[in-house]
Amino acid sequence: MFSKNLEAIQKRIASAANRAGRDVSDINLLAISKTFPVDSIREAIECGQLVFGENKIQEAVGKIEELKDAGIDWHFVGHLQKNKVKYVPGRFSLVHSIDSLELAHKLHQESEKQGLVTRILIQVNVSGEASKSGTPPENLKVILERAREYSGISIEGLMTIPPFDPDPESARPWFRELRELRDDVNKVFGLNLKHLSMGMSRDFEVAIEEGATWVRVGTALFGGRS
């Protein structure tokens, strides 16, 4: 099942990139394996998918240990609690969900302590939806101004989760806003934030049209979660 789903998703990614006049190699597929068992991940690996996203530290640490020889690139996409930050450096190659200066500083300290640099994205709550994590857009510059000096982290872009709506088009303004925000801070600070992590199973094509470089796809690859 996974191989068929993967092929279908890859075709849709290519079509969306084509519509947007983008190079498909600039778009990365993150398979969201949260709640799925190790066997499902093994099946995905056999199909050539090697980049996976988890949203709970405890679950992820167990999977990372069990699959440590599989050559997997693990990303963290969930809300990161400060007391769990110590488990991140060396385990995750990219953290998509840093949403405060305090959290960025804590990760910087833990990474430095371990002699590592952790790549991160800043999660921005562009819609202002109360139930979503993320820093408000107006706080982004404050975070970047300070956090770009932290040697234990490398800021590589932004992430967002739009409000749920069955219509994929409803997410377009939020995706566009994140891209414009990224372009703005790049100009203001002379940065080169390359990545935009946006778009999930139902709206990743719209996200690609608006500039996504990482799309986070779970159910469309693995099937429904139990």
Tab-separated table of N, CA and C in Angstrom, residues 84-198:
chain	number	residue	atom	x	y	z
A	84	LYS	N	11.982	18.364	27.608
A	84	LYS	CA	12.323	17.277	26.665
A	84	LYS	C	13.401	17.707	25.654
A	85	VAL	N	13.802	18.965	25.728
A	85	VAL	CA	14.750	19.508	24.748
A	85	VAL	C	16.062	18.718	24.711
A	86	LYS	N	16.481	18.202	25.860
A	86	LYS	CA	17.773	17.486	25.930
A	86	LYS	C	17.813	16.250	25.039
A	87	TYR	N	16.631	15.734	24.652
A	87	TYR	CA	16.591	14.532	23.802
A	87	TYR	C	16.725	14.859	22.309
A	88	VAL	N	16.719	16.142	21.969
A	88	VAL	CA	16.668	16.531	20.556
A	88	VAL	C	18.023	16.500	19.843
A	89	PRO	N	19.068	17.159	20.383
A	89	PRO	CA	20.335	17.207	19.635
A	89	PRO	C	20.883	15.810	19.332
A	90	GLY	N	21.316	15.635	18.089
A	90	GLY	CA	21.896	14.348	17.703
A	90	GLY	C	20.878	13.309	17.276
A	91	ARG	N	19.598	13.552	17.602
A	91	ARG	CA	18.557	12.599	17.192
A	91	ARG	C	17.768	13.118	15.988
A	92	PHE	N	17.493	14.413	15.985
A	92	PHE	CA	16.671	14.997	14.914
A	92	PHE	C	17.519	15.937	14.065
A	93	SER	N	17.428	15.769	12.747
A	93	SER	CA	18.238	16.628	11.877
A	93	SER	C	17.570	17.977	11.636
A	94	LEU	N	16.254	18.060	11.878
A	94	LEU	CA	15.555	19.344	11.722
A	94	LEU	C	14.361	19.377	12.665
A	95	VAL	N	14.244	20.473	13.421
A	95	VAL	CA	13.095	20.680	14.312
A	95	VAL	C	12.232	21.764	13.680
A	96	HIS	N	10.982	21.416	13.338
A	96	HIS	CA	10.107	22.342	12.607
A	96	HIS	C	9.335	23.287	13.521
A	97	SER	N	9.391	23.077	14.833
A	97	SER	CA	8.378	23.668	15.714
A	97	SER	C	8.918	24.514	16.872
A	98	ILE	N	9.987	25.269	16.621
A	98	ILE	CA	10.487	26.187	17.658
A	98	ILE	C	9.629	27.453	17.599
A	99	ASP	N	8.959	27.763	18.717
A	99	ASP	CA	7.975	28.853	18.652
A	99	ASP	C	8.195	29.967	19.677
A	100	SER	N	9.371	29.973	20.323
A	100	SER	CA	9.657	31.061	21.264
A	100	SER	C	11.163	31.233	21.398
A	101	LEU	N	11.561	32.413	21.830
A	101	LEU	CA	12.982	32.689	22.038
A	101	LEU	C	13.538	31.805	23.151
A	102	GLU	N	12.709	31.598	24.171
A	102	GLU	CA	13.102	30.773	25.318
A	102	GLU	C	13.441	29.344	24.870
A	103	LEU	N	12.578	28.789	24.013
A	103	LEU	CA	12.784	27.423	23.517
A	103	LEU	C	14.025	27.358	22.619
A	104	ALA	N	14.185	28.376	21.777
A	104	ALA	CA	15.364	28.437	20.901
A	104	ALA	C	16.643	28.479	21.737
A	105	HIS	N	16.608	29.265	22.821
A	105	HIS	CA	17.791	29.404	23.678
A	105	HIS	C	18.110	28.091	24.393
A	106	LYS	N	17.060	27.420	24.862
A	106	LYS	CA	17.240	26.138	25.570
A	106	LYS	C	17.863	25.103	24.627
A	107	LEU	N	17.360	25.052	23.391
A	107	LEU	CA	17.898	24.094	22.421
A	107	LEU	C	19.345	24.445	22.065
A	108	HIS	N	19.616	25.724	21.941
A	108	HIS	CA	20.995	26.187	21.694
A	108	HIS	C	21.927	25.704	22.808
A	109	GLN	N	21.489	25.875	24.056
A	109	GLN	CA	22.316	25.463	25.209
A	109	GLN	C	22.566	23.957	25.217
A	110	GLU	N	21.489	23.186	24.997
A	110	GLU	CA	21.615	21.716	25.001
A	110	GLU	C	22.507	21.239	23.855
A	111	SER	N	22.364	21.863	22.696
A	111	SER	CA	23.166	21.474	21.527
A	111	SER	C	24.639	21.782	21.771
A	112	GLU	N	24.898	22.974	22.292
A	112	GLU	CA	26.284	23.374	22.594
A	112	GLU	C	26.924	22.421	23.597
A	113	LYS	N	26.130	22.065	24.609
A	113	LYS	CA	26.602	21.156	25.659
A	113	LYS	C	27.072	19.835	25.046
A	114	GLN	N	26.360	19.413	23.976
A	114	GLN	CA	26.692	18.140	23.322
A	114	GLN	C	27.640	18.329	22.130
A	115	GLY	N	28.103	19.568	21.941
A	115	GLY	CA	29.028	19.850	20.840
A	115	GLY	C	28.384	19.739	19.474
A	116	LEU	N	27.091	20.067	19.400
A	116	LEU	CA	26.337	19.915	18.151
A	116	LEU	C	25.660	21.223	17.750
A	117	VAL	N	25.240	21.285	16.496
A	117	VAL	CA	24.399	22.389	16.017
A	117	VAL	C	23.109	21.760	15.510
A	118	THR	N	21.971	22.209	16.038
A	118	THR	CA	20.673	21.656	15.629
A	118	THR	C	19.991	22.613	14.656
A	119	ARG	N	19.581	22.071	13.519
A	119	ARG	CA	18.875	22.877	12.508
A	119	ARG	C	17.417	23.055	12.931
A	120	ILE	N	16.912	24.271	12.797
A	120	ILE	CA	15.534	24.533	13.220
A	120	ILE	C	14.762	25.376	12.213
A	121	LEU	N	13.439	25.276	12.336
A	121	LEU	CA	12.516	26.200	11.676
A	121	LEU	C	11.732	26.886	12.789
A	122	ILE	N	11.361	28.138	12.578
A	122	ILE	CA	10.521	28.845	13.544
A	122	ILE	C	9.066	28.634	13.137
A	123	GLN	N	8.253	28.123	14.070
A	123	GLN	CA	6.826	27.929	13.789
A	123	GLN	C	6.084	29.241	14.025
A	124	VAL	N	5.366	29.681	12.997
A	124	VAL	CA	4.624	30.942	13.061
A	124	VAL	C	3.131	30.650	12.960
A	125	ASN	N	2.366	31.231	13.863
A	125	ASN	CA	0.907	31.066	13.842
A	125	ASN	C	0.317	32.200	13.003
A	126	VAL	N	0.383	32.049	11.677
A	126	VAL	CA	-0.040	33.146	10.798
A	126	VAL	C	-1.532	33.450	10.900
A	127	SER	N	-2.344	32.436	11.211
A	127	SER	CA	-3.797	32.642	11.260
A	127	SER	C	-4.265	33.216	12.593
A	128	GLY	N	-3.412	33.134	13.623
A	128	GLY	CA	-3.816	33.618	14.945
A	128	GLY	C	-4.802	32.702	15.648
A	129	GLU	N	-4.981	31.483	15.107
A	129	GLU	CA	-5.926	30.531	15.703
A	129	GLU	C	-5.429	30.120	17.093
A	130	ALA	N	-6.307	30.271	18.095
A	130	ALA	CA	-5.898	30.061	19.496
A	130	ALA	C	-5.410	28.644	19.773
A	131	SER	N	-5.950	27.648	19.053
A	131	SER	CA	-5.588	26.253	19.345
A	131	SER	C	-4.249	25.844	18.728
A	132	LYS	N	-3.659	26.707	17.909
A	132	LYS	CA	-2.405	26.355	17.228
A	132	LYS	C	-1.186	26.916	17.959
A	133	SER	N	-0.114	26.121	17.968
A	133	SER	CA	1.167	26.619	18.483
A	133	SER	C	1.770	27.557	17.444
A	134	GLY	N	2.808	28.231	17.848
A	134	GLY	CA	3.497	29.127	16.916
A	134	GLY	C	3.572	30.530	17.466
A	135	THR	N	4.627	31.223	17.089
A	135	THR	CA	4.761	32.608	17.522
A	135	THR	C	3.897	33.495	16.633
A	136	PRO	N	3.301	34.569	17.176
A	136	PRO	CA	2.564	35.490	16.311
A	136	PRO	C	3.539	36.134	15.317
A	137	PRO	N	3.089	36.435	14.093
A	137	PRO	CA	3.990	37.012	13.083
A	137	PRO	C	4.751	38.243	13.585
A	138	GLU	N	4.082	39.056	14.416
A	138	GLU	CA	4.737	40.291	14.885
A	138	GLU	C	5.898	40.026	15.850
A	139	ASN	N	5.986	38.800	16.382
A	139	ASN	CA	7.107	38.453	17.285
A	139	ASN	C	8.303	37.852	16.556
A	140	LEU	N	8.104	37.509	15.290
A	140	LEU	CA	9.145	36.764	14.567
A	140	LEU	C	10.475	37.516	14.523
A	141	LYS	N	10.402	38.815	14.236
A	141	LYS	CA	11.651	39.588	14.108
A	141	LYS	C	12.420	39.633	15.425
A	142	VAL	N	11.683	39.718	16.536
A	142	VAL	CA	12.324	39.739	17.861
A	142	VAL	C	13.081	38.426	18.091
A	143	ILE	N	12.420	37.305	17.755
A	143	ILE	CA	13.061	35.986	17.920
A	143	ILE	C	14.308	35.885	17.037
A	144	LEU	N	14.158	36.272	15.769
A	144	LEU	CA	15.278	36.140	14.835
A	144	LEU	C	16.461	37.014	15.228
A	145	GLU	N	16.155	38.220	15.682
A	145	GLU	CA	17.211	39.161	16.054
A	145	GLU	C	18.148	38.562	17.096
A	146	ARG	N	17.568	37.866	18.069
A	146	ARG	CA	18.368	37.266	19.143
A	146	ARG	C	18.868	35.869	18.761
A	147	ALA	N	17.963	35.041	18.261
A	147	ALA	CA	18.287	33.617	18.061
A	147	ALA	C	19.324	33.387	16.968
A	148	ARG	N	19.447	34.307	16.024
A	148	ARG	CA	20.444	34.092	14.964
A	148	ARG	C	21.871	34.178	15.507
A	149	GLU	N	22.017	34.707	16.733
A	149	GLU	CA	23.339	34.773	17.371
A	149	GLU	C	23.683	33.474	18.116
A	150	TYR	N	22.692	32.595	18.298
A	150	TYR	CA	22.923	31.370	19.075
A	150	TYR	C	23.695	30.345	18.241
A	151	SER	N	24.874	29.986	18.704
A	151	SER	CA	25.733	29.105	17.904
A	151	SER	C	25.316	27.638	17.942
A	152	GLY	N	24.442	27.263	18.888
A	152	GLY	CA	24.021	25.865	18.983
A	152	GLY	C	22.859	25.499	18.070
A	153	ILE	N	22.310	26.518	17.398
A	153	ILE	CA	21.214	26.247	16.451
A	153	ILE	C	21.491	26.939	15.122
A	154	SER	N	20.911	26.395	14.071
A	154	SER	CA	20.991	27.008	12.745
A	154	SER	C	19.558	27.201	12.250
A	155	ILE	N	19.148	28.456	12.092
A	155	ILE	CA	17.764	28.742	11.673
A	155	ILE	C	17.695	28.660	10.153
A	156	GLU	N	16.811	27.780	9.657
A	156	GLU	CA	16.793	27.517	8.212
A	156	GLU	C	15.498	27.915	7.520
A	157	GLY	N	14.490	28.351	8.303
A	157	GLY	CA	13.240	28.735	7.656
A	157	GLY	C	12.096	28.821	8.639
A	158	LEU	N	10.880	28.749	8.087
A	158	LEU	CA	9.660	28.916	8.875
A	158	LEU	C	8.701	27.755	8.633
A	159	MET	N	7.814	27.553	9.595
A	159	MET	CA	6.783	26.510	9.491
A	159	MET	C	5.448	27.083	9.933
A	160	THR	N	4.360	26.589	9.355
A	160	THR	CA	3.029	26.961	9.844
A	160	THR	C	2.040	25.822	9.648
A	161	ILE	N	0.962	25.881	10.443
A	161	ILE	CA	-0.179	24.967	10.303
A	161	ILE	C	-1.418	25.850	10.171
A	162	PRO	N	-2.083	25.853	9.007
A	162	PRO	CA	-3.270	26.702	8.850
A	162	PRO	C	-4.472	26.113	9.586
A	163	PRO	N	-5.541	26.896	9.769
A	163	PRO	CA	-6.755	26.348	10.391
A	163	PRO	C	-7.301	25.201	9.549
A	164	PHE	N	-7.917	24.217	10.215
A	164	PHE	CA	-8.473	23.082	9.466
A	164	PHE	C	-9.645	23.544	8.612
A	165	ASP	N	-9.640	23.109	7.359
A	165	ASP	CA	-10.766	23.368	6.460
A	165	ASP	C	-10.699	22.291	5.391
A	166	PRO	N	-11.839	21.610	5.109
A	166	PRO	CA	-11.779	20.549	4.086
A	166	PRO	C	-11.391	21.072	2.701
A	167	ASP	N	-11.571	22.376	2.471
A	167	ASP	CA	-11.215	22.954	1.173
A	167	ASP	C	-9.741	23.378	1.176
A	168	PRO	N	-8.895	22.700	0.401
A	168	PRO	CA	-7.461	23.026	0.393
A	168	PRO	C	-7.182	24.493	0.063
A	169	GLU	N	-8.018	25.076	-0.795
A	169	GLU	CA	-7.803	26.468	-1.212
A	169	GLU	C	-7.867	27.449	-0.044
A	170	SER	N	-8.591	27.062	1.014
A	170	SER	CA	-8.732	27.978	2.154
A	170	SER	C	-7.387	28.240	2.835
A	171	ALA	N	-6.431	27.338	2.628
A	171	ALA	CA	-5.111	27.494	3.264
A	171	ALA	C	-4.190	28.422	2.479
A	172	ARG	N	-4.547	28.712	1.231
A	172	ARG	CA	-3.633	29.477	0.363
A	172	ARG	C	-3.191	30.818	0.967
A	173	PRO	N	-4.137	31.643	1.486
A	173	PRO	CA	-3.682	32.930	2.031
A	173	PRO	C	-2.679	32.787	3.169
A	174	TRP	N	-2.829	31.730	3.985
A	174	TRP	CA	-1.910	31.530	5.111
A	174	TRP	C	-0.537	31.088	4.618
A	175	PHE	N	-0.518	30.214	3.616
A	175	PHE	CA	0.757	29.778	3.040
A	175	PHE	C	1.476	30.966	2.385
A	176	ARG	N	0.679	31.771	1.675
A	176	ARG	CA	1.264	32.941	1.004
A	176	ARG	C	1.844	33.910	2.034
A	177	GLU	N	1.105	34.082	3.131
A	177	GLU	CA	1.571	35.002	4.180
A	177	GLU	C	2.902	34.532	4.774
A	178	LEU	N	3.036	33.213	4.966
A	178	LEU	CA	4.295	32.697	5.517
A	178	LEU	C	5.451	32.959	4.553
A	179	ARG	N	5.189	32.750	3.264
A	179	ARG	CA	6.246	33.000	2.264
A	179	ARG	C	6.652	34.479	2.266
A	180	GLU	N	5.650	35.364	2.312
A	180	GLU	CA	5.944	36.804	2.299
A	180	GLU	C	6.706	37.224	3.557
A	181	LEU	N	6.341	36.596	4.670
A	181	LEU	CA	7.018	36.863	5.938
A	181	LEU	C	8.484	36.440	5.850
A	182	ARG	N	8.710	35.253	5.291
A	182	ARG	CA	10.078	34.743	5.108
A	182	ARG	C	10.896	35.696	4.226
A	183	ASP	N	10.280	36.115	3.107
A	183	ASP	CA	10.988	37.016	2.192
A	183	ASP	C	11.323	38.340	2.877
A	184	ASP	N	10.388	38.813	3.700
A	184	ASP	CA	10.569	40.083	4.408
A	184	ASP	C	11.729	40.000	5.410
A	185	VAL	N	11.733	38.945	6.252
A	185	VAL	CA	12.811	38.860	7.258
A	185	VAL	C	14.170	38.593	6.604
A	186	ASN	N	14.162	37.891	5.484
A	186	ASN	CA	15.421	37.685	4.761
A	186	ASN	C	16.015	39.030	4.338
A	187	LYS	N	15.117	39.914	3.856
A	187	LYS	CA	15.552	41.231	3.388
A	187	LYS	C	16.013	42.103	4.566
A	188	VAL	N	15.186	42.143	5.614
A	188	VAL	CA	15.460	43.000	6.774
A	188	VAL	C	16.763	42.617	7.473
A	189	PHE	N	16.973	41.304	7.660
A	189	PHE	CA	18.135	40.845	8.430
A	189	PHE	C	19.301	40.370	7.562
A	190	GLY	N	19.115	40.407	6.238
A	190	GLY	CA	20.162	39.893	5.355
A	190	GLY	C	20.383	38.407	5.547
A	191	LEU	N	19.268	37.685	5.807
A	191	LEU	CA	19.346	36.239	6.041
A	191	LEU	C	19.103	35.479	4.746
A	192	ASN	N	19.301	34.165	4.822
A	192	ASN	CA	18.960	33.304	3.692
A	192	ASN	C	18.144	32.127	4.215
A	193	LEU	N	16.964	32.437	4.776
A	193	LEU	CA	16.085	31.367	5.268
A	193	LEU	C	15.451	30.726	4.043
A	194	LYS	N	15.855	29.508	3.769
A	194	LYS	CA	15.457	28.847	2.522
A	194	LYS	C	14.132	28.104	2.667
A	195	HIS	N	13.906	27.512	3.846
A	195	HIS	CA	12.823	26.537	3.939
A	195	HIS	C	11.487	27.088	4.424
A	196	LEU	N	10.428	26.546	3.821
A	196	LEU	CA	9.051	26.777	4.261
A	196	LEU	C	8.416	25.407	4.444
A	197	SER	N	8.117	25.059	5.698
A	197	SER	CA	7.469	23.780	5.997
A	197	SER	C	5.983	24.060	6.126
A	198	MET	N	5.234	23.670	5.107
A	198	MET	CA	3.795	23.947	5.117
A	198	MET	C	3.096	23.014	4.141
